[in-house]
Amino acid sequence: MNQKLPKYLAGSVLLALSLNVSAEEITVSAAASLKEAFGEIAAQYQQKYPDAKINLNTAASGVLLQQIAQGAPADVFASADEATMDKAAAQNLIQANTRKTFAHNSLVLITPKNSSLHITKPADLLNNAVRHVAVGKPESVPAGAYTKAALTQQNVWDALQSKVVYTQNVRQALDYVTRGEADAGFVYRTDAVLQQSRLNIAATVPTVKPVSYPLAVVAASTHKAEAQRFVQYVLSANGQNVLRKYGFSKP
């Protein structure tokens, strides 16, 4: 026998159901160089939308792409280059109409703070005194791909191969240099600024293509509306202000 709930109980049930439906947890897979900026953006976003929760997953862009391709949970993908996002699009892993370029960066050559080596340009790395140069794997780390293209254009890349120490992501290259385990390395300016007390920025390296950051909603996301809302927040004035704070420039 069905009985009607008292009005005050019915209202409580409806409120609980609505909260349950609207509270969505999304995973944002973002390039390693975005860790601090996206961490702050996620905190602001959750403050503005208390019903939302952001899980931030950071790694090399190529690694994130592989994770998504293999079915790992992800709702938003933010890459440190257009080429990796192009691969995601070619595999139908993103919603193409949600793709937006949201920031730019620059590539820099760094050395340890106490380095006695005279390094002001990539060609100086060919000096016999330079033994180890940290570079992200070009196949999976956009910073490494930008470095390879830039140094190939300068006719330095091939001659440098015996000294290159490949890293899993741009932050690992940063760590090798700040700890003095590499004589030099290539990272983004935003990474270098985070550790400026422990390193020298020896040079800004002109890149063949702009260091460009796109993001998009993942096609397999089960929370597409929430994912799109986060994308819009990154593109908003608030999101862009955070990116400027961490040294990223406007697209």
PDB file of C-alpha atoms in Angstrom, residues 9-238:
ATOM      1  CA  LEU A   9      10.020  14.731   4.224  1.00  0.00           C
ATOM      2  CA  ALA A  10       9.225  14.860   0.530  1.00  0.00           C
ATOM      3  CA  GLY A  11      11.127  18.133   0.258  1.00  0.00           C
ATOM      4  CA  SER A  12      14.139  16.629   2.030  1.00  0.00           C
ATOM      5  CA  VAL A  13      14.176  13.648  -0.316  1.00  0.00           C
ATOM      6  CA  LEU A  14      14.012  15.883  -3.392  1.00  0.00           C
ATOM      7  CA  LEU A  15      16.834  18.068  -2.052  1.00  0.00           C
ATOM      8  CA  ALA A  16      19.019  15.037  -1.391  1.00  0.00           C
ATOM      9  CA  LEU A  17      18.343  13.684  -4.860  1.00  0.00           C
ATOM     10  CA  SER A  18      19.138  17.011  -6.532  1.00  0.00           C
ATOM     11  CA  LEU A  19      22.403  17.328  -4.607  1.00  0.00           C
ATOM     12  CA  ASN A  20      23.345  13.809  -5.585  1.00  0.00           C
ATOM     13  CA  VAL A  21      22.647  14.465  -9.243  1.00  0.00           C
ATOM     14  CA  SER A  22      24.488  17.804  -9.423  1.00  0.00           C
ATOM     15  CA  ALA A  23      27.578  16.819  -7.404  1.00  0.00           C
ATOM     16  CA  GLU A  24      29.986  15.671 -10.094  1.00  0.00           C
ATOM     17  CA  GLU A  25      33.617  14.677  -9.766  1.00  0.00           C
ATOM     18  CA  ILE A  26      35.724  15.138 -12.883  1.00  0.00           C
ATOM     19  CA  THR A  27      39.301  14.223 -13.727  1.00  0.00           C
ATOM     20  CA  VAL A  28      41.416  16.847 -15.465  1.00  0.00           C
ATOM     21  CA  SER A  29      44.471  15.343 -17.175  1.00  0.00           C
ATOM     22  CA  ALA A  30      46.931  18.197 -17.637  1.00  0.00           C
ATOM     23  CA  ALA A  31      50.509  18.590 -18.843  1.00  0.00           C
ATOM     24  CA  ALA A  32      53.112  18.489 -16.043  1.00  0.00           C
ATOM     25  CA  SER A  33      53.992  22.163 -16.569  1.00  0.00           C
ATOM     26  CA  LEU A  34      50.420  23.115 -15.627  1.00  0.00           C
ATOM     27  CA  LYS A  35      50.496  21.486 -12.184  1.00  0.00           C
ATOM     28  CA  GLU A  36      50.609  24.622 -10.007  1.00  0.00           C
ATOM     29  CA  ALA A  37      48.462  26.837 -12.231  1.00  0.00           C
ATOM     30  CA  PHE A  38      45.741  24.226 -12.696  1.00  0.00           C
ATOM     31  CA  GLY A  39      45.898  23.353  -9.005  1.00  0.00           C
ATOM     32  CA  GLU A  40      44.995  26.948  -8.180  1.00  0.00           C
ATOM     33  CA  ILE A  41      42.377  27.147 -10.931  1.00  0.00           C
ATOM     34  CA  ALA A  42      40.776  23.932  -9.622  1.00  0.00           C
ATOM     35  CA  ALA A  43      40.689  25.337  -6.075  1.00  0.00           C
ATOM     36  CA  GLN A  44      39.001  28.543  -7.285  1.00  0.00           C
ATOM     37  CA  TYR A  45      36.562  26.548  -9.394  1.00  0.00           C
ATOM     38  CA  GLN A  46      35.536  24.331  -6.478  1.00  0.00           C
ATOM     39  CA  GLN A  47      35.058  27.405  -4.315  1.00  0.00           C
ATOM     40  CA  LYS A  48      32.764  28.923  -6.933  1.00  0.00           C
ATOM     41  CA  TYR A  49      30.940  25.639  -7.547  1.00  0.00           C
ATOM     42  CA  PRO A  50      30.859  23.774  -4.192  1.00  0.00           C
ATOM     43  CA  ASP A  51      28.983  20.912  -5.856  1.00  0.00           C
ATOM     44  CA  ALA A  52      31.997  20.096  -8.040  1.00  0.00           C
ATOM     45  CA  LYS A  53      35.216  18.203  -7.327  1.00  0.00           C
ATOM     46  CA  ILE A  54      38.316  18.281  -9.523  1.00  0.00           C
ATOM     47  CA  ASN A  55      40.824  15.435  -9.589  1.00  0.00           C
ATOM     48  CA  LEU A  56      43.994  16.785 -11.191  1.00  0.00           C
ATOM     49  CA  ASN A  57      46.177  14.238 -12.995  1.00  0.00           C
ATOM     50  CA  THR A  58      49.478  15.672 -14.286  1.00  0.00           C
ATOM     51  CA  ALA A  59      52.123  13.973 -16.436  1.00  0.00           C
ATOM     52  CA  ALA A  60      53.822  14.369 -19.804  1.00  0.00           C
ATOM     53  CA  SER A  61      51.238  15.149 -22.492  1.00  0.00           C
ATOM     54  CA  GLY A  62      52.096  12.015 -24.469  1.00  0.00           C
ATOM     55  CA  VAL A  63      51.688   9.846 -21.378  1.00  0.00           C
ATOM     56  CA  LEU A  64      48.283  11.406 -20.671  1.00  0.00           C
ATOM     57  CA  LEU A  65      47.227  10.769 -24.261  1.00  0.00           C
ATOM     58  CA  GLN A  66      48.210   7.116 -23.901  1.00  0.00           C
ATOM     59  CA  GLN A  67      46.265   6.852 -20.639  1.00  0.00           C
ATOM     60  CA  ILE A  68      43.136   8.281 -22.258  1.00  0.00           C
ATOM     61  CA  ALA A  69      43.518   6.015 -25.305  1.00  0.00           C
ATOM     62  CA  GLN A  70      43.705   3.013 -22.971  1.00  0.00           C
ATOM     63  CA  GLY A  71      40.470   3.996 -21.238  1.00  0.00           C
ATOM     64  CA  ALA A  72      41.752   5.696 -18.080  1.00  0.00           C
ATOM     65  CA  PRO A  73      39.122   7.992 -16.534  1.00  0.00           C
ATOM     66  CA  ALA A  74      39.461  11.551 -17.854  1.00  0.00           C
ATOM     67  CA  ASP A  75      36.994  14.336 -18.538  1.00  0.00           C
ATOM     68  CA  VAL A  76      39.246  17.202 -19.649  1.00  0.00           C
ATOM     69  CA  PHE A  77      42.590  16.922 -21.459  1.00  0.00           C
ATOM     70  CA  ALA A  78      45.061  19.840 -21.449  1.00  0.00           C
ATOM     71  CA  SER A  79      48.206  19.357 -23.524  1.00  0.00           C
ATOM     72  CA  ALA A  80      51.428  21.372 -23.737  1.00  0.00           C
ATOM     73  CA  ASP A  81      51.379  21.240 -27.524  1.00  0.00           C
ATOM     74  CA  GLU A  82      48.995  21.169 -30.446  1.00  0.00           C
ATOM     75  CA  ALA A  83      50.592  18.048 -31.947  1.00  0.00           C
ATOM     76  CA  THR A  84      49.531  15.817 -29.038  1.00  0.00           C
ATOM     77  CA  MET A  85      46.010  17.231 -29.145  1.00  0.00           C
ATOM     78  CA  ASP A  86      45.971  16.608 -32.908  1.00  0.00           C
ATOM     79  CA  LYS A  87      46.728  12.937 -32.170  1.00  0.00           C
ATOM     80  CA  ALA A  88      43.886  12.870 -29.644  1.00  0.00           C
ATOM     81  CA  ALA A  89      41.542  14.328 -32.266  1.00  0.00           C
ATOM     82  CA  ALA A  90      42.711  11.853 -34.924  1.00  0.00           C
ATOM     83  CA  GLN A  91      41.855   8.993 -32.552  1.00  0.00           C
ATOM     84  CA  ASN A  92      38.445  10.557 -31.741  1.00  0.00           C
ATOM     85  CA  LEU A  93      39.449  10.827 -28.075  1.00  0.00           C
ATOM     86  CA  ILE A  94      38.214  14.409 -27.671  1.00  0.00           C
ATOM     87  CA  GLN A  95      35.126  16.389 -28.610  1.00  0.00           C
ATOM     88  CA  ALA A  96      36.583  18.445 -31.431  1.00  0.00           C
ATOM     89  CA  ASN A  97      34.148  21.353 -31.022  1.00  0.00           C
ATOM     90  CA  THR A  98      35.314  21.923 -27.420  1.00  0.00           C
ATOM     91  CA  ARG A  99      39.002  22.290 -28.290  1.00  0.00           C
ATOM     92  CA  LYS A 100      40.452  25.672 -27.357  1.00  0.00           C
ATOM     93  CA  THR A 101      43.983  27.077 -27.120  1.00  0.00           C
ATOM     94  CA  PHE A 102      44.187  28.699 -23.682  1.00  0.00           C
ATOM     95  CA  ALA A 103      47.848  29.686 -23.116  1.00  0.00           C
ATOM     96  CA  HIS A 104      51.322  30.095 -24.572  1.00  0.00           C
ATOM     97  CA  ASN A 105      54.753  29.557 -23.042  1.00  0.00           C
ATOM     98  CA  SER A 106      58.407  29.781 -24.084  1.00  0.00           C
ATOM     99  CA  LEU A 107      61.345  27.368 -24.063  1.00  0.00           C
ATOM    100  CA  VAL A 108      64.460  28.248 -22.075  1.00  0.00           C
ATOM    101  CA  LEU A 109      67.936  26.823 -21.575  1.00  0.00           C
ATOM    102  CA  ILE A 110      68.821  26.531 -17.881  1.00  0.00           C
ATOM    103  CA  THR A 111      71.942  25.770 -15.838  1.00  0.00           C
ATOM    104  CA  PRO A 112      72.484  25.130 -12.098  1.00  0.00           C
ATOM    105  CA  LYS A 113      72.768  28.265  -9.961  1.00  0.00           C
ATOM    106  CA  ASN A 114      76.399  27.614  -9.041  1.00  0.00           C
ATOM    107  CA  SER A 115      77.498  26.563 -12.523  1.00  0.00           C
ATOM    108  CA  SER A 116      80.945  27.802 -13.584  1.00  0.00           C
ATOM    109  CA  LEU A 117      80.301  26.964 -17.232  1.00  0.00           C
ATOM    110  CA  HIS A 118      79.850  29.806 -19.719  1.00  0.00           C
ATOM    111  CA  ILE A 119      76.593  28.876 -21.440  1.00  0.00           C
ATOM    112  CA  THR A 120      74.559  31.542 -23.210  1.00  0.00           C
ATOM    113  CA  LYS A 121      73.182  29.618 -26.202  1.00  0.00           C
ATOM    114  CA  PRO A 122      72.509  26.012 -27.259  1.00  0.00           C
ATOM    115  CA  ALA A 123      75.733  25.802 -29.306  1.00  0.00           C
ATOM    116  CA  ASP A 124      77.727  26.298 -26.083  1.00  0.00           C
ATOM    117  CA  LEU A 125      76.515  22.874 -24.953  1.00  0.00           C
ATOM    118  CA  LEU A 126      78.897  21.288 -27.474  1.00  0.00           C
ATOM    119  CA  ASN A 127      81.809  22.380 -25.274  1.00  0.00           C
ATOM    120  CA  ASN A 128      83.705  19.370 -23.870  1.00  0.00           C
ATOM    121  CA  ALA A 129      83.178  20.652 -20.329  1.00  0.00           C
ATOM    122  CA  VAL A 130      79.423  20.036 -20.675  1.00  0.00           C
ATOM    123  CA  ARG A 131      78.693  16.391 -19.906  1.00  0.00           C
ATOM    124  CA  HIS A 132      74.947  16.010 -19.322  1.00  0.00           C
ATOM    125  CA  VAL A 133      72.009  17.911 -20.817  1.00  0.00           C
ATOM    126  CA  ALA A 134      68.482  17.131 -19.574  1.00  0.00           C
ATOM    127  CA  VAL A 135      65.790  16.970 -22.259  1.00  0.00           C
ATOM    128  CA  GLY A 136      62.289  15.498 -22.152  1.00  0.00           C
ATOM    129  CA  LYS A 137      61.712  12.518 -24.449  1.00  0.00           C
ATOM    130  CA  PRO A 138      60.630  14.094 -27.754  1.00  0.00           C
ATOM    131  CA  GLU A 139      58.205  11.228 -28.430  1.00  0.00           C
ATOM    132  CA  SER A 140      56.082  11.877 -25.349  1.00  0.00           C
ATOM    133  CA  VAL A 141      57.218  15.157 -23.784  1.00  0.00           C
ATOM    134  CA  PRO A 142      56.281  18.303 -25.758  1.00  0.00           C
ATOM    135  CA  ALA A 143      59.163  20.287 -24.204  1.00  0.00           C
ATOM    136  CA  GLY A 144      61.484  17.655 -25.644  1.00  0.00           C
ATOM    137  CA  ALA A 145      59.816  17.857 -29.049  1.00  0.00           C
ATOM    138  CA  TYR A 146      60.128  21.663 -29.053  1.00  0.00           C
ATOM    139  CA  THR A 147      63.802  21.312 -28.034  1.00  0.00           C
ATOM    140  CA  LYS A 148      64.618  18.762 -30.723  1.00  0.00           C
ATOM    141  CA  ALA A 149      63.020  20.892 -33.456  1.00  0.00           C
ATOM    142  CA  ALA A 150      64.743  24.091 -32.266  1.00  0.00           C
ATOM    143  CA  LEU A 151      68.182  22.514 -31.929  1.00  0.00           C
ATOM    144  CA  THR A 152      67.837  20.693 -35.246  1.00  0.00           C
ATOM    145  CA  GLN A 153      67.154  24.064 -36.865  1.00  0.00           C
ATOM    146  CA  GLN A 154      70.336  25.406 -35.205  1.00  0.00           C
ATOM    147  CA  ASN A 155      72.360  22.357 -36.366  1.00  0.00           C
ATOM    148  CA  VAL A 156      73.124  21.404 -32.760  1.00  0.00           C
ATOM    149  CA  TRP A 157      70.827  18.444 -32.058  1.00  0.00           C
ATOM    150  CA  ASP A 158      72.756  15.611 -33.747  1.00  0.00           C
ATOM    151  CA  ALA A 159      76.108  16.664 -32.285  1.00  0.00           C
ATOM    152  CA  LEU A 160      74.582  16.868 -28.816  1.00  0.00           C
ATOM    153  CA  GLN A 161      73.175  13.332 -28.674  1.00  0.00           C
ATOM    154  CA  SER A 162      76.009  11.764 -26.653  1.00  0.00           C
ATOM    155  CA  LYS A 163      75.290  14.242 -23.814  1.00  0.00           C
ATOM    156  CA  VAL A 164      71.507  14.146 -23.730  1.00  0.00           C
ATOM    157  CA  VAL A 165      69.807  12.599 -20.695  1.00  0.00           C
ATOM    158  CA  TYR A 166      66.165  11.954 -21.581  1.00  0.00           C
ATOM    159  CA  THR A 167      63.514  12.610 -18.934  1.00  0.00           C
ATOM    160  CA  GLN A 168      59.936  11.399 -18.412  1.00  0.00           C
ATOM    161  CA  ASN A 169      58.525  14.931 -18.274  1.00  0.00           C
ATOM    162  CA  VAL A 170      59.644  18.550 -18.208  1.00  0.00           C
ATOM    163  CA  ARG A 171      59.675  18.699 -14.396  1.00  0.00           C
ATOM    164  CA  GLN A 172      62.194  15.860 -14.240  1.00  0.00           C
ATOM    165  CA  ALA A 173      64.512  17.852 -16.514  1.00  0.00           C
ATOM    166  CA  LEU A 174      64.066  20.795 -14.156  1.00  0.00           C
ATOM    167  CA  ASP A 175      64.939  18.614 -11.146  1.00  0.00           C
ATOM    168  CA  TYR A 176      68.094  17.220 -12.764  1.00  0.00           C
ATOM    169  CA  VAL A 177      69.425  20.725 -13.328  1.00  0.00           C
ATOM    170  CA  THR A 178      68.455  22.197  -9.948  1.00  0.00           C
ATOM    171  CA  ARG A 179      70.111  19.230  -8.193  1.00  0.00           C
ATOM    172  CA  GLY A 180      73.260  19.650 -10.292  1.00  0.00           C
ATOM    173  CA  GLU A 181      72.855  16.216 -11.894  1.00  0.00           C
ATOM    174  CA  ALA A 182      72.862  17.833 -15.346  1.00  0.00           C
ATOM    175  CA  ASP A 183      75.014  20.722 -16.546  1.00  0.00           C
ATOM    176  CA  ALA A 184      72.091  22.196 -18.459  1.00  0.00           C
ATOM    177  CA  GLY A 185      68.561  21.450 -19.527  1.00  0.00           C
ATOM    178  CA  PHE A 186      65.607  22.644 -21.547  1.00  0.00           C
ATOM    179  CA  VAL A 187      62.337  23.532 -19.798  1.00  0.00           C
ATOM    180  CA  TYR A 188      59.508  26.030 -20.109  1.00  0.00           C
ATOM    181  CA  ARG A 189      60.016  29.503 -18.716  1.00  0.00           C
ATOM    182  CA  THR A 190      57.130  28.909 -16.294  1.00  0.00           C
ATOM    183  CA  ASP A 191      58.988  25.890 -14.858  1.00  0.00           C
ATOM    184  CA  ALA A 192      62.255  27.819 -14.536  1.00  0.00           C
ATOM    185  CA  VAL A 193      60.560  30.662 -12.673  1.00  0.00           C
ATOM    186  CA  LEU A 194      59.319  28.216 -10.019  1.00  0.00           C
ATOM    187  CA  GLN A 195      62.947  27.330  -9.173  1.00  0.00           C
ATOM    188  CA  GLN A 196      64.692  30.597 -10.062  1.00  0.00           C
ATOM    189  CA  SER A 197      66.634  30.636  -6.777  1.00  0.00           C
ATOM    190  CA  ARG A 198      68.299  27.347  -7.778  1.00  0.00           C
ATOM    191  CA  LEU A 199      69.052  27.905 -11.455  1.00  0.00           C
ATOM    192  CA  ASN A 200      70.120  30.346 -14.141  1.00  0.00           C
ATOM    193  CA  ILE A 201      68.088  31.037 -17.264  1.00  0.00           C
ATOM    194  CA  ALA A 202      70.931  31.044 -19.775  1.00  0.00           C
ATOM    195  CA  ALA A 203      68.861  31.759 -22.870  1.00  0.00           C
ATOM    196  CA  THR A 204      65.392  31.877 -24.357  1.00  0.00           C
ATOM    197  CA  VAL A 205      65.300  29.380 -27.210  1.00  0.00           C
ATOM    198  CA  PRO A 206      63.353  30.315 -30.360  1.00  0.00           C
ATOM    199  CA  THR A 207      60.997  27.450 -31.224  1.00  0.00           C
ATOM    200  CA  VAL A 208      59.972  26.308 -34.698  1.00  0.00           C
ATOM    201  CA  LYS A 209      56.327  26.349 -33.612  1.00  0.00           C
ATOM    202  CA  PRO A 210      54.791  28.411 -30.784  1.00  0.00           C
ATOM    203  CA  VAL A 211      54.654  26.697 -27.386  1.00  0.00           C
ATOM    204  CA  SER A 212      50.892  26.434 -27.388  1.00  0.00           C
ATOM    205  CA  TYR A 213      48.514  24.831 -24.854  1.00  0.00           C
ATOM    206  CA  PRO A 214      45.117  23.462 -26.011  1.00  0.00           C
ATOM    207  CA  LEU A 215      42.441  21.760 -23.908  1.00  0.00           C
ATOM    208  CA  ALA A 216      39.258  19.862 -24.745  1.00  0.00           C
ATOM    209  CA  VAL A 217      36.507  17.716 -23.279  1.00  0.00           C
ATOM    210  CA  VAL A 218      37.348  14.005 -23.506  1.00  0.00           C
ATOM    211  CA  ALA A 219      34.926  12.118 -25.763  1.00  0.00           C
ATOM    212  CA  ALA A 220      34.471   9.272 -23.280  1.00  0.00           C
ATOM    213  CA  SER A 221      33.649  11.599 -20.391  1.00  0.00           C
ATOM    214  CA  THR A 222      30.452  10.746 -18.552  1.00  0.00           C
ATOM    215  CA  HIS A 223      30.314  14.272 -17.107  1.00  0.00           C
ATOM    216  CA  LYS A 224      30.522  16.353 -20.264  1.00  0.00           C
ATOM    217  CA  ALA A 225      28.495  19.318 -18.956  1.00  0.00           C
ATOM    218  CA  GLU A 226      30.727  19.631 -15.896  1.00  0.00           C
ATOM    219  CA  ALA A 227      33.850  19.157 -18.030  1.00  0.00           C
ATOM    220  CA  GLN A 228      32.711  21.916 -20.393  1.00  0.00           C
ATOM    221  CA  ARG A 229      32.024  24.198 -17.426  1.00  0.00           C
ATOM    222  CA  PHE A 230      35.621  23.681 -16.248  1.00  0.00           C
ATOM    223  CA  VAL A 231      36.968  24.399 -19.743  1.00  0.00           C
ATOM    224  CA  GLN A 232      35.013  27.654 -19.790  1.00  0.00           C
ATOM    225  CA  TYR A 233      36.413  28.575 -16.381  1.00  0.00           C
ATOM    226  CA  VAL A 234      39.987  28.102 -17.641  1.00  0.00           C
ATOM    227  CA  LEU A 235      39.149  30.423 -20.543  1.00  0.00           C
ATOM    228  CA  SER A 236      37.439  32.965 -18.264  1.00  0.00           C
ATOM    229  CA  ALA A 237      39.100  36.089 -16.871  1.00  0.00           C
ATOM    230  CA  ASN A 238      39.622  34.353 -13.530  1.00  0.00           C
TER     231      ASN A 238
END
